[in-house]
Amino acid sequence: MSHLRAVPSPDVHPRPRSGSATSVRVEAPGRVTLFHSRAAAGPEGEGSATTVYQAVRLITTVTARRQSRDAHGTVTLTPGEPGDGPLDPQGPAARAASALAEAVGVTEGVDLLLRRRVPAHSGLGAGAAEAAATLVACNHLWGTGLTQAELRALAAGLGEGAAFPLTGACAVGHGQELSPVMTRGTYQWVLAVPTRGLDPAEALARHDALGGVGSRQVPGAELPDSLTAALRAGDPSALAPALRNDLEEAVVSLRPELAEVIATAQRAGALRALVVGTGPAVAALVTDTVCAARVTRALSASGLLGVVLRADAPVAGARVVG
């Protein structure tokens, strides 16, 4: 259980409320990173980054339920499956509910039921999906009427990339700024997730310690023409050589077994395999469902992973269902 507390938020003012629902269910997608260019942090703080996100069909579901009037503005979290384990009372869902309540002056609490398909601490955007789904669900439940742009601004205050699941599809992020990227076609991914997660801060610290190895492009510059052209054409074979993650060397240095995971996927027929974001998940781009099945079998038999998932992309952003 967590009490609603202030989270830095954009200039969103209290407004008349019109919500009458007792329960709202929202789905939000996971993500892969097609491109991540990051400069090492300098003496004044965090390094800057340019990231291209693609939403994949790994769906997190948040159901927001009204509390009784004597709940005194608390957020309660319930795992959707018995084996999910305890949820962090100060995690992404609770922080998102707090940010929205603070921004619009809501004092009532909310019960949140979370069902995850995105493994936590994997680099696949589990926390961002939880936050996005919670923002949309509470916005509907409380009748606060925030626009998509206002929800994105709130999400941006919750962390880098946190706004992306609200829009889905494909987008490029420069820090907290997010812009759509034109894309066609469908892409098939096999996602290899190790048993142990990895703290993003640890991956970023290692990248900085290595001196920003791999940062051949100044973050914030235009994306490579090969990447944008492949997405416009809907051509996975052309996209594969344009995939890039400057954090990969740092993540593999922390988890050397990932080098074998990448090699196994590519030997089995993947067009390309690479670490997703801050890892430790590896995303393997494949040509079709037959290739996906072959790569999945090879990775599952490797003994190096906790779970192997298949997902298509791109998919839509967070939406109310049911």
PDB file of C-alpha atoms in Angstrom:
ATOM      1  CA  MET A   1       0.000   0.000   0.000  1.00  0.00           C
ATOM      2  CA  SER A   2       1.231   3.473  -0.831  1.00  0.00           C
ATOM      3  CA  HIS A   3      -0.063   6.946  -0.081  1.00  0.00           C
ATOM      4  CA  LEU A   4      -0.491   9.302  -2.998  1.00  0.00           C
ATOM      5  CA  ARG A   5       2.476  11.644  -2.974  1.00  0.00           C
ATOM      6  CA  ALA A   6       3.804  14.439  -5.113  1.00  0.00           C
ATOM      7  CA  VAL A   7       5.758  13.625  -8.282  1.00  0.00           C
ATOM      8  CA  PRO A   8       7.218  16.422 -10.436  1.00  0.00           C
ATOM      9  CA  SER A   9       4.589  17.125 -13.091  1.00  0.00           C
ATOM     10  CA  PRO A  10       3.885  19.504 -15.972  1.00  0.00           C
ATOM     11  CA  ASP A  11       1.594  22.496 -15.794  1.00  0.00           C
ATOM     12  CA  VAL A  12      -1.693  20.592 -15.544  1.00  0.00           C
ATOM     13  CA  HIS A  13      -4.426  22.345 -13.612  1.00  0.00           C
ATOM     14  CA  PRO A  14      -7.330  20.850 -11.610  1.00  0.00           C
ATOM     15  CA  ARG A  15     -10.499  20.642 -13.656  1.00  0.00           C
ATOM     16  CA  PRO A  16     -14.103  19.487 -13.305  1.00  0.00           C
ATOM     17  CA  ARG A  17     -14.381  15.720 -13.003  1.00  0.00           C
ATOM     18  CA  SER A  18     -16.980  13.567 -14.716  1.00  0.00           C
ATOM     19  CA  GLY A  19     -15.911   9.965 -14.061  1.00  0.00           C
ATOM     20  CA  SER A  20     -18.588   7.479 -13.040  1.00  0.00           C
ATOM     21  CA  ALA A  21     -16.912   4.143 -13.762  1.00  0.00           C
ATOM     22  CA  THR A  22     -16.141   1.802 -10.871  1.00  0.00           C
ATOM     23  CA  SER A  23     -13.481  -0.139 -12.782  1.00  0.00           C
ATOM     24  CA  VAL A  24     -11.341   0.581 -15.864  1.00  0.00           C
ATOM     25  CA  ARG A  25      -9.041  -1.894 -17.617  1.00  0.00           C
ATOM     26  CA  VAL A  26      -6.186  -0.691 -19.831  1.00  0.00           C
ATOM     27  CA  GLU A  27      -3.586  -2.527 -21.920  1.00  0.00           C
ATOM     28  CA  ALA A  28      -0.144  -1.121 -22.769  1.00  0.00           C
ATOM     29  CA  PRO A  29       2.638  -2.662 -24.902  1.00  0.00           C
ATOM     30  CA  GLY A  30       6.227  -3.576 -24.205  1.00  0.00           C
ATOM     31  CA  ARG A  31       8.999  -2.333 -26.459  1.00  0.00           C
ATOM     32  CA  VAL A  32      12.250  -3.099 -28.214  1.00  0.00           C
ATOM     33  CA  THR A  33      14.913  -0.528 -29.038  1.00  0.00           C
ATOM     34  CA  LEU A  34      15.895  -0.479 -32.699  1.00  0.00           C
ATOM     35  CA  PHE A  35      18.566   2.157 -32.216  1.00  0.00           C
ATOM     36  CA  HIS A  36      20.230   3.600 -29.128  1.00  0.00           C
ATOM     37  CA  SER A  37      23.022   6.147 -29.416  1.00  0.00           C
ATOM     38  CA  ARG A  38      24.358   7.344 -26.090  1.00  0.00           C
ATOM     39  CA  ALA A  39      27.199   9.632 -25.120  1.00  0.00           C
ATOM     40  CA  ALA A  40      28.953   8.860 -21.863  1.00  0.00           C
ATOM     41  CA  ALA A  41      28.030  11.069 -18.906  1.00  0.00           C
ATOM     42  CA  GLY A  42      30.320  14.037 -18.467  1.00  0.00           C
ATOM     43  CA  PRO A  43      31.350  15.808 -15.264  1.00  0.00           C
ATOM     44  CA  GLU A  44      27.992  17.587 -15.035  1.00  0.00           C
ATOM     45  CA  GLY A  45      25.777  14.492 -15.013  1.00  0.00           C
ATOM     46  CA  GLU A  46      23.889  12.053 -17.213  1.00  0.00           C
ATOM     47  CA  GLY A  47      24.818  11.441 -20.835  1.00  0.00           C
ATOM     48  CA  SER A  48      22.375  12.301 -23.615  1.00  0.00           C
ATOM     49  CA  ALA A  49      20.744   9.684 -25.805  1.00  0.00           C
ATOM     50  CA  THR A  50      18.760   9.129 -28.982  1.00  0.00           C
ATOM     51  CA  THR A  51      16.538   6.044 -28.995  1.00  0.00           C
ATOM     52  CA  VAL A  52      14.162   4.535 -31.543  1.00  0.00           C
ATOM     53  CA  TYR A  53      11.436   2.492 -29.835  1.00  0.00           C
ATOM     54  CA  GLN A  54       9.112  -0.063 -31.433  1.00  0.00           C
ATOM     55  CA  ALA A  55       6.051  -1.301 -29.534  1.00  0.00           C
ATOM     56  CA  VAL A  56       5.748  -5.098 -29.345  1.00  0.00           C
ATOM     57  CA  ARG A  57       2.797  -7.280 -28.448  1.00  0.00           C
ATOM     58  CA  LEU A  58       3.881  -8.024 -24.891  1.00  0.00           C
ATOM     59  CA  ILE A  59       0.904  -6.608 -23.068  1.00  0.00           C
ATOM     60  CA  THR A  60       0.736  -5.269 -19.518  1.00  0.00           C
ATOM     61  CA  THR A  61      -2.815  -4.910 -18.177  1.00  0.00           C
ATOM     62  CA  VAL A  62      -3.768  -2.549 -15.357  1.00  0.00           C
ATOM     63  CA  THR A  63      -7.270  -2.574 -13.888  1.00  0.00           C
ATOM     64  CA  ALA A  64      -8.040   0.498 -11.778  1.00  0.00           C
ATOM     65  CA  ARG A  65     -10.859   0.174  -9.232  1.00  0.00           C
ATOM     66  CA  ARG A  66     -12.522   2.768  -7.052  1.00  0.00           C
ATOM     67  CA  GLN A  67     -11.876   2.638  -3.330  1.00  0.00           C
ATOM     68  CA  SER A  68     -14.332   3.339  -0.572  1.00  0.00           C
ATOM     69  CA  ARG A  69     -14.453   6.964   0.578  1.00  0.00           C
ATOM     70  CA  ASP A  70     -12.623   6.103   3.823  1.00  0.00           C
ATOM     71  CA  ALA A  71      -9.516   4.822   1.991  1.00  0.00           C
ATOM     72  CA  HIS A  72      -7.853   8.241   2.482  1.00  0.00           C
ATOM     73  CA  GLY A  73      -6.051   8.524  -0.844  1.00  0.00           C
ATOM     74  CA  THR A  74      -4.029   5.317  -0.838  1.00  0.00           C
ATOM     75  CA  VAL A  75      -2.827   3.228  -3.769  1.00  0.00           C
ATOM     76  CA  THR A  76      -3.057  -0.536  -3.333  1.00  0.00           C
ATOM     77  CA  LEU A  77      -1.346  -2.930  -5.745  1.00  0.00           C
ATOM     78  CA  THR A  78      -2.407  -6.504  -6.458  1.00  0.00           C
ATOM     79  CA  PRO A  79      -0.501  -8.918  -8.740  1.00  0.00           C
ATOM     80  CA  GLY A  80      -2.645 -10.367 -11.513  1.00  0.00           C
ATOM     81  CA  GLU A  81      -1.192 -13.875 -11.204  1.00  0.00           C
ATOM     82  CA  PRO A  82      -0.407 -15.862  -8.032  1.00  0.00           C
ATOM     83  CA  GLY A  83       3.222 -16.385  -9.089  1.00  0.00           C
ATOM     84  CA  ASP A  84       3.938 -12.727  -9.839  1.00  0.00           C
ATOM     85  CA  GLY A  85       5.255 -12.028  -6.357  1.00  0.00           C
ATOM     86  CA  PRO A  86       4.938  -8.798  -4.364  1.00  0.00           C
ATOM     87  CA  LEU A  87       4.712  -5.473  -6.170  1.00  0.00           C
ATOM     88  CA  ASP A  88       6.819  -2.438  -5.319  1.00  0.00           C
ATOM     89  CA  PRO A  89       4.611   0.058  -3.421  1.00  0.00           C
ATOM     90  CA  GLN A  90       6.808   2.857  -4.804  1.00  0.00           C
ATOM     91  CA  GLY A  91       7.079   1.345  -8.297  1.00  0.00           C
ATOM     92  CA  PRO A  92       5.969   2.709 -11.688  1.00  0.00           C
ATOM     93  CA  ALA A  93       2.229   2.092 -11.242  1.00  0.00           C
ATOM     94  CA  ALA A  94       2.031   3.753  -7.820  1.00  0.00           C
ATOM     95  CA  ARG A  95       4.182   6.673  -8.971  1.00  0.00           C
ATOM     96  CA  ALA A  96       2.017   7.187 -12.060  1.00  0.00           C
ATOM     97  CA  ALA A  97      -1.190   7.246  -9.996  1.00  0.00           C
ATOM     98  CA  SER A  98       0.441   9.712  -7.592  1.00  0.00           C
ATOM     99  CA  ALA A  99       1.623  11.961 -10.421  1.00  0.00           C
ATOM    100  CA  LEU A 100      -1.850  12.159 -11.937  1.00  0.00           C
ATOM    101  CA  ALA A 101      -3.563  12.736  -8.577  1.00  0.00           C
ATOM    102  CA  GLU A 102      -1.106  15.499  -7.679  1.00  0.00           C
ATOM    103  CA  ALA A 103      -1.431  17.189 -11.075  1.00  0.00           C
ATOM    104  CA  VAL A 104      -5.246  17.416 -11.047  1.00  0.00           C
ATOM    105  CA  GLY A 105      -6.001  17.582  -7.334  1.00  0.00           C
ATOM    106  CA  VAL A 106      -7.507  14.120  -6.817  1.00  0.00           C
ATOM    107  CA  THR A 107      -7.575  12.994  -3.182  1.00  0.00           C
ATOM    108  CA  GLU A 108      -9.304   9.626  -3.483  1.00  0.00           C
ATOM    109  CA  GLY A 109      -7.256   6.453  -3.710  1.00  0.00           C
ATOM    110  CA  VAL A 110      -7.265   3.608  -6.212  1.00  0.00           C
ATOM    111  CA  ASP A 111      -6.869  -0.158  -6.253  1.00  0.00           C
ATOM    112  CA  LEU A 112      -4.609  -1.327  -9.101  1.00  0.00           C
ATOM    113  CA  LEU A 113      -4.586  -4.909 -10.388  1.00  0.00           C
ATOM    114  CA  LEU A 114      -1.487  -5.567 -12.525  1.00  0.00           C
ATOM    115  CA  ARG A 115      -1.048  -8.367 -15.046  1.00  0.00           C
ATOM    116  CA  ARG A 116       2.371  -8.418 -16.684  1.00  0.00           C
ATOM    117  CA  ARG A 117       3.658 -10.112 -19.794  1.00  0.00           C
ATOM    118  CA  VAL A 118       6.763  -7.960 -19.864  1.00  0.00           C
ATOM    119  CA  PRO A 119       9.416  -9.277 -17.454  1.00  0.00           C
ATOM    120  CA  ALA A 120      10.611  -6.626 -14.994  1.00  0.00           C
ATOM    121  CA  HIS A 121      14.204  -5.316 -15.199  1.00  0.00           C
ATOM    122  CA  SER A 122      14.638  -6.826 -18.675  1.00  0.00           C
ATOM    123  CA  GLY A 123      14.974  -3.720 -20.841  1.00  0.00           C
ATOM    124  CA  LEU A 124      11.618  -4.473 -22.511  1.00  0.00           C
ATOM    125  CA  GLY A 125       9.807  -1.516 -20.971  1.00  0.00           C
ATOM    126  CA  ALA A 126       7.907  -3.241 -18.156  1.00  0.00           C
ATOM    127  CA  GLY A 127       7.904  -0.199 -15.894  1.00  0.00           C
ATOM    128  CA  ALA A 128       6.970   2.185 -18.700  1.00  0.00           C
ATOM    129  CA  ALA A 129       4.034  -0.033 -19.708  1.00  0.00           C
ATOM    130  CA  GLU A 130       2.788  -0.147 -16.103  1.00  0.00           C
ATOM    131  CA  ALA A 131       3.019   3.615 -15.762  1.00  0.00           C
ATOM    132  CA  ALA A 132       1.293   4.311 -19.081  1.00  0.00           C
ATOM    133  CA  ALA A 133      -1.540   1.872 -18.418  1.00  0.00           C
ATOM    134  CA  THR A 134      -2.037   3.329 -14.935  1.00  0.00           C
ATOM    135  CA  LEU A 135      -2.179   6.910 -16.216  1.00  0.00           C
ATOM    136  CA  VAL A 136      -4.823   6.051 -18.812  1.00  0.00           C
ATOM    137  CA  ALA A 137      -6.833   3.892 -16.396  1.00  0.00           C
ATOM    138  CA  CYS A 138      -6.876   6.481 -13.588  1.00  0.00           C
ATOM    139  CA  ASN A 139      -7.612   9.302 -16.021  1.00  0.00           C
ATOM    140  CA  HIS A 140     -10.770   7.429 -17.064  1.00  0.00           C
ATOM    141  CA  LEU A 141     -11.664   6.183 -13.589  1.00  0.00           C
ATOM    142  CA  TRP A 142     -11.375   9.593 -11.951  1.00  0.00           C
ATOM    143  CA  GLY A 143     -12.842  11.444 -14.936  1.00  0.00           C
ATOM    144  CA  THR A 144      -9.968  13.921 -14.910  1.00  0.00           C
ATOM    145  CA  GLY A 145     -10.099  14.458 -18.673  1.00  0.00           C
ATOM    146  CA  LEU A 146      -6.391  14.900 -19.411  1.00  0.00           C
ATOM    147  CA  THR A 147      -5.505  14.953 -23.084  1.00  0.00           C
ATOM    148  CA  GLN A 148      -3.025  12.545 -24.679  1.00  0.00           C
ATOM    149  CA  ALA A 149      -0.433  15.334 -24.730  1.00  0.00           C
ATOM    150  CA  GLU A 150      -0.931  16.024 -21.019  1.00  0.00           C
ATOM    151  CA  LEU A 151      -0.624  12.335 -20.179  1.00  0.00           C
ATOM    152  CA  ARG A 152       2.595  12.165 -22.202  1.00  0.00           C
ATOM    153  CA  ALA A 153       3.966  15.142 -20.277  1.00  0.00           C
ATOM    154  CA  LEU A 154       3.165  13.427 -16.975  1.00  0.00           C
ATOM    155  CA  ALA A 155       4.751  10.189 -18.185  1.00  0.00           C
ATOM    156  CA  ALA A 156       7.899  12.021 -19.265  1.00  0.00           C
ATOM    157  CA  GLY A 157       8.405  13.069 -15.659  1.00  0.00           C
ATOM    158  CA  LEU A 158       8.467   9.410 -14.630  1.00  0.00           C
ATOM    159  CA  GLY A 159      11.589   8.506 -16.596  1.00  0.00           C
ATOM    160  CA  GLU A 160      13.232   8.310 -20.000  1.00  0.00           C
ATOM    161  CA  GLY A 161      11.016   6.421 -22.460  1.00  0.00           C
ATOM    162  CA  ALA A 162       8.067   6.284 -20.057  1.00  0.00           C
ATOM    163  CA  ALA A 163       5.794   8.185 -22.453  1.00  0.00           C
ATOM    164  CA  PHE A 164       6.333   5.817 -25.385  1.00  0.00           C
ATOM    165  CA  PRO A 165       3.729   3.134 -24.448  1.00  0.00           C
ATOM    166  CA  LEU A 166       1.044   5.825 -24.547  1.00  0.00           C
ATOM    167  CA  THR A 167       1.590   6.263 -28.292  1.00  0.00           C
ATOM    168  CA  GLY A 168       2.975   2.884 -29.317  1.00  0.00           C
ATOM    169  CA  ALA A 169       3.888   2.092 -32.933  1.00  0.00           C
ATOM    170  CA  CYS A 170       7.396   3.466 -33.571  1.00  0.00           C
ATOM    171  CA  ALA A 171       8.970   6.661 -32.248  1.00  0.00           C
ATOM    172  CA  VAL A 172      12.297   8.350 -31.630  1.00  0.00           C
ATOM    173  CA  GLY A 173      13.122   9.779 -28.237  1.00  0.00           C
ATOM    174  CA  HIS A 174      15.660  12.485 -27.415  1.00  0.00           C
ATOM    175  CA  GLY A 175      15.636  12.566 -23.624  1.00  0.00           C
ATOM    176  CA  GLN A 176      12.018  13.328 -22.719  1.00  0.00           C
ATOM    177  CA  GLU A 177      11.051  14.433 -26.248  1.00  0.00           C
ATOM    178  CA  LEU A 178       9.225  11.861 -28.380  1.00  0.00           C
ATOM    179  CA  SER A 179       8.392  12.020 -32.101  1.00  0.00           C
ATOM    180  CA  PRO A 180       6.668   9.432 -34.322  1.00  0.00           C
ATOM    181  CA  VAL A 181       8.704   7.520 -36.907  1.00  0.00           C
ATOM    182  CA  MET A 182       7.015   6.476 -40.139  1.00  0.00           C
ATOM    183  CA  THR A 183       6.903   2.698 -40.492  1.00  0.00           C
ATOM    184  CA  ARG A 184       5.154   0.065 -42.604  1.00  0.00           C
ATOM    185  CA  GLY A 185       4.718  -3.662 -42.380  1.00  0.00           C
ATOM    186  CA  THR A 186       4.969  -6.146 -39.533  1.00  0.00           C
ATOM    187  CA  TYR A 187       8.110  -7.298 -37.760  1.00  0.00           C
ATOM    188  CA  GLN A 188       8.596 -10.596 -35.937  1.00  0.00           C
ATOM    189  CA  TRP A 189      10.760 -10.725 -32.808  1.00  0.00           C
ATOM    190  CA  VAL A 190      12.046 -13.475 -30.561  1.00  0.00           C
ATOM    191  CA  LEU A 191      12.865 -12.081 -27.120  1.00  0.00           C
ATOM    192  CA  ALA A 192      15.366 -13.892 -24.924  1.00  0.00           C
ATOM    193  CA  VAL A 193      15.104 -12.945 -21.247  1.00  0.00           C
ATOM    194  CA  PRO A 194      17.702 -14.149 -18.699  1.00  0.00           C
ATOM    195  CA  THR A 195      16.583 -15.288 -15.262  1.00  0.00           C
ATOM    196  CA  ARG A 196      18.319 -12.388 -13.523  1.00  0.00           C
ATOM    197  CA  GLY A 197      17.336  -8.827 -14.310  1.00  0.00           C
ATOM    198  CA  LEU A 198      19.797  -5.965 -14.570  1.00  0.00           C
ATOM    199  CA  ASP A 199      19.567  -2.559 -12.911  1.00  0.00           C
ATOM    200  CA  PRO A 200      19.616   0.077 -15.683  1.00  0.00           C
ATOM    201  CA  ALA A 201      21.836   2.281 -13.531  1.00  0.00           C
ATOM    202  CA  GLU A 202      24.457  -0.474 -13.460  1.00  0.00           C
ATOM    203  CA  ALA A 203      24.465  -0.770 -17.253  1.00  0.00           C
ATOM    204  CA  LEU A 204      24.734   2.996 -17.710  1.00  0.00           C
ATOM    205  CA  ALA A 205      27.546   3.245 -15.152  1.00  0.00           C
ATOM    206  CA  ARG A 206      29.503   0.529 -16.963  1.00  0.00           C
ATOM    207  CA  HIS A 207      28.966   2.287 -20.295  1.00  0.00           C
ATOM    208  CA  ASP A 208      30.334   5.503 -18.808  1.00  0.00           C
ATOM    209  CA  ALA A 209      33.262   3.643 -17.244  1.00  0.00           C
ATOM    210  CA  LEU A 210      34.110   2.277 -20.692  1.00  0.00           C
ATOM    211  CA  GLY A 211      34.184   5.850 -21.964  1.00  0.00           C
ATOM    212  CA  GLY A 212      30.997   5.649 -24.003  1.00  0.00           C
ATOM    213  CA  VAL A 213      32.390   2.941 -26.295  1.00  0.00           C
ATOM    214  CA  GLY A 214      30.319   2.684 -29.454  1.00  0.00           C
ATOM    215  CA  SER A 215      29.085   6.287 -29.455  1.00  0.00           C
ATOM    216  CA  ARG A 216      30.055   6.994 -33.036  1.00  0.00           C
ATOM    217  CA  GLN A 217      27.199   9.488 -33.509  1.00  0.00           C
ATOM    218  CA  VAL A 218      26.428  12.627 -31.548  1.00  0.00           C
ATOM    219  CA  PRO A 219      23.106  11.888 -29.743  1.00  0.00           C
ATOM    220  CA  GLY A 220      20.351  14.120 -31.022  1.00  0.00           C
ATOM    221  CA  ALA A 221      21.661  14.035 -34.592  1.00  0.00           C
ATOM    222  CA  GLU A 222      19.515  12.668 -37.415  1.00  0.00           C
ATOM    223  CA  LEU A 223      18.952   8.936 -37.528  1.00  0.00           C
ATOM    224  CA  PRO A 224      20.802   6.904 -40.157  1.00  0.00           C
ATOM    225  CA  ASP A 225      19.057   6.938 -43.531  1.00  0.00           C
ATOM    226  CA  SER A 226      19.346   3.149 -43.679  1.00  0.00           C
ATOM    227  CA  LEU A 227      17.184   2.787 -40.551  1.00  0.00           C
ATOM    228  CA  THR A 228      14.429   5.186 -41.551  1.00  0.00           C
ATOM    229  CA  ALA A 229      14.354   3.876 -45.127  1.00  0.00           C
ATOM    230  CA  ALA A 230      14.007   0.264 -43.942  1.00  0.00           C
ATOM    231  CA  LEU A 231      11.120   1.211 -41.634  1.00  0.00           C
ATOM    232  CA  ARG A 232       9.347   3.168 -44.383  1.00  0.00           C
ATOM    233  CA  ALA A 233       9.719   0.188 -46.717  1.00  0.00           C
ATOM    234  CA  GLY A 234       8.625  -2.349 -44.095  1.00  0.00           C
ATOM    235  CA  ASP A 235      11.714  -4.432 -44.876  1.00  0.00           C
ATOM    236  CA  PRO A 236      13.099  -6.506 -41.956  1.00  0.00           C
ATOM    237  CA  SER A 237      16.118  -7.626 -44.005  1.00  0.00           C
ATOM    238  CA  ALA A 238      17.113  -4.013 -44.595  1.00  0.00           C
ATOM    239  CA  LEU A 239      16.377  -3.073 -40.992  1.00  0.00           C
ATOM    240  CA  ALA A 240      18.637  -5.752 -39.493  1.00  0.00           C
ATOM    241  CA  PRO A 241      22.035  -4.172 -40.362  1.00  0.00           C
ATOM    242  CA  ALA A 242      20.782  -0.748 -39.194  1.00  0.00           C
ATOM    243  CA  LEU A 243      19.962  -1.957 -35.661  1.00  0.00           C
ATOM    244  CA  ARG A 244      22.315  -0.543 -33.053  1.00  0.00           C
ATOM    245  CA  ASN A 245      22.696  -0.291 -29.287  1.00  0.00           C
ATOM    246  CA  ASP A 246      25.639   1.631 -27.855  1.00  0.00           C
ATOM    247  CA  LEU A 247      24.999   0.007 -24.468  1.00  0.00           C
ATOM    248  CA  GLU A 248      25.488  -3.543 -25.755  1.00  0.00           C
ATOM    249  CA  GLU A 249      29.202  -3.782 -25.000  1.00  0.00           C
ATOM    250  CA  ALA A 250      28.628  -2.565 -21.436  1.00  0.00           C
ATOM    251  CA  VAL A 251      25.755  -4.992 -20.836  1.00  0.00           C
ATOM    252  CA  VAL A 252      27.665  -7.966 -22.288  1.00  0.00           C
ATOM    253  CA  SER A 253      30.676  -7.095 -20.135  1.00  0.00           C
ATOM    254  CA  LEU A 254      28.373  -7.407 -17.109  1.00  0.00           C
ATOM    255  CA  ARG A 255      26.676 -10.571 -18.420  1.00  0.00           C
ATOM    256  CA  PRO A 256      29.180 -12.373 -20.683  1.00  0.00           C
ATOM    257  CA  GLU A 257      26.737 -15.218 -21.387  1.00  0.00           C
ATOM    258  CA  LEU A 258      24.695 -12.822 -23.542  1.00  0.00           C
ATOM    259  CA  ALA A 259      27.347 -13.066 -26.245  1.00  0.00           C
ATOM    260  CA  GLU A 260      26.427 -16.740 -26.640  1.00  0.00           C
ATOM    261  CA  VAL A 261      22.703 -15.893 -26.599  1.00  0.00           C
ATOM    262  CA  ILE A 262      23.227 -13.475 -29.498  1.00  0.00           C
ATOM    263  CA  ALA A 263      25.349 -15.990 -31.404  1.00  0.00           C
ATOM    264  CA  THR A 264      22.810 -18.802 -30.839  1.00  0.00           C
ATOM    265  CA  ALA A 265      19.953 -16.694 -32.208  1.00  0.00           C
ATOM    266  CA  GLN A 266      21.899 -15.717 -35.311  1.00  0.00           C
ATOM    267  CA  ARG A 267      23.115 -19.273 -35.957  1.00  0.00           C
ATOM    268  CA  ALA A 268      19.479 -20.400 -35.827  1.00  0.00           C
ATOM    269  CA  GLY A 269      18.531 -17.945 -38.577  1.00  0.00           C
ATOM    270  CA  ALA A 270      17.797 -14.591 -36.949  1.00  0.00           C
ATOM    271  CA  LEU A 271      18.514 -11.650 -39.234  1.00  0.00           C
ATOM    272  CA  ARG A 272      20.117  -9.884 -36.286  1.00  0.00           C
ATOM    273  CA  ALA A 273      20.160 -10.195 -32.493  1.00  0.00           C
ATOM    274  CA  LEU A 274      21.158  -7.487 -30.044  1.00  0.00           C
ATOM    275  CA  VAL A 275      20.745  -6.395 -26.440  1.00  0.00           C
ATOM    276  CA  VAL A 276      17.553  -4.393 -25.819  1.00  0.00           C
ATOM    277  CA  GLY A 277      18.199  -1.011 -24.190  1.00  0.00           C
ATOM    278  CA  THR A 278      19.909  -1.452 -20.831  1.00  0.00           C
ATOM    279  CA  GLY A 279      19.333  -5.216 -21.042  1.00  0.00           C
ATOM    280  CA  PRO A 280      19.674  -7.937 -20.208  1.00  0.00           C
ATOM    281  CA  ALA A 281      17.010  -9.115 -22.708  1.00  0.00           C
ATOM    282  CA  VAL A 282      18.165  -9.886 -26.245  1.00  0.00           C
ATOM    283  CA  ALA A 283      15.872  -9.187 -29.206  1.00  0.00           C
ATOM    284  CA  ALA A 284      16.247 -11.333 -32.317  1.00  0.00           C
ATOM    285  CA  LEU A 285      14.678 -10.017 -35.530  1.00  0.00           C
ATOM    286  CA  VAL A 286      13.436 -12.879 -37.726  1.00  0.00           C
ATOM    287  CA  THR A 287      11.941 -13.142 -41.200  1.00  0.00           C
ATOM    288  CA  ASP A 288       8.707 -15.007 -40.431  1.00  0.00           C
ATOM    289  CA  THR A 289       6.915 -17.306 -37.971  1.00  0.00           C
ATOM    290  CA  VAL A 290       8.779 -20.394 -39.197  1.00  0.00           C
ATOM    291  CA  CYS A 291      12.116 -18.743 -38.499  1.00  0.00           C
ATOM    292  CA  ALA A 292      10.749 -17.488 -35.170  1.00  0.00           C
ATOM    293  CA  ALA A 293       9.910 -21.042 -34.125  1.00  0.00           C
ATOM    294  CA  ARG A 294      13.397 -22.264 -35.063  1.00  0.00           C
ATOM    295  CA  VAL A 295      15.138 -19.462 -33.165  1.00  0.00           C
ATOM    296  CA  THR A 296      12.842 -19.969 -30.159  1.00  0.00           C
ATOM    297  CA  ARG A 297      13.729 -23.678 -29.996  1.00  0.00           C
ATOM    298  CA  ALA A 298      17.450 -22.971 -30.206  1.00  0.00           C
ATOM    299  CA  LEU A 299      17.348 -20.345 -27.474  1.00  0.00           C
ATOM    300  CA  SER A 300      15.109 -22.435 -25.217  1.00  0.00           C
ATOM    301  CA  ALA A 301      17.519 -25.368 -25.531  1.00  0.00           C
ATOM    302  CA  SER A 302      20.575 -23.221 -24.718  1.00  0.00           C
ATOM    303  CA  GLY A 303      19.997 -23.331 -20.953  1.00  0.00           C
ATOM    304  CA  LEU A 304      21.045 -19.687 -20.712  1.00  0.00           C
ATOM    305  CA  LEU A 305      17.642 -18.081 -20.293  1.00  0.00           C
ATOM    306  CA  GLY A 306      14.674 -17.772 -17.985  1.00  0.00           C
ATOM    307  CA  VAL A 307      12.063 -17.323 -20.699  1.00  0.00           C
ATOM    308  CA  VAL A 308      11.879 -16.972 -24.493  1.00  0.00           C
ATOM    309  CA  LEU A 309       8.972 -14.976 -25.920  1.00  0.00           C
ATOM    310  CA  ARG A 310       7.672 -14.284 -29.423  1.00  0.00           C
ATOM    311  CA  ALA A 311       6.019 -10.993 -30.342  1.00  0.00           C
ATOM    312  CA  ASP A 312       4.983  -9.071 -33.430  1.00  0.00           C
ATOM    313  CA  ALA A 313       5.380  -5.330 -33.925  1.00  0.00           C
ATOM    314  CA  PRO A 314       4.529  -2.515 -34.187  1.00  0.00           C
ATOM    315  CA  VAL A 315       1.339  -2.340 -32.116  1.00  0.00           C
ATOM    316  CA  ALA A 316      -0.827   0.488 -30.787  1.00  0.00           C
ATOM    317  CA  GLY A 317      -0.255   2.320 -27.538  1.00  0.00           C
ATOM    318  CA  ALA A 318      -2.160   2.151 -24.245  1.00  0.00           C
ATOM    319  CA  ARG A 319      -5.919   1.784 -24.634  1.00  0.00           C
ATOM    320  CA  VAL A 320      -9.020   1.110 -22.603  1.00  0.00           C
ATOM    321  CA  VAL A 321     -10.406  -2.402 -23.198  1.00  0.00           C
ATOM    322  CA  GLY A 322     -13.549  -4.224 -22.179  1.00  0.00           C
TER     323      GLY A 322
END
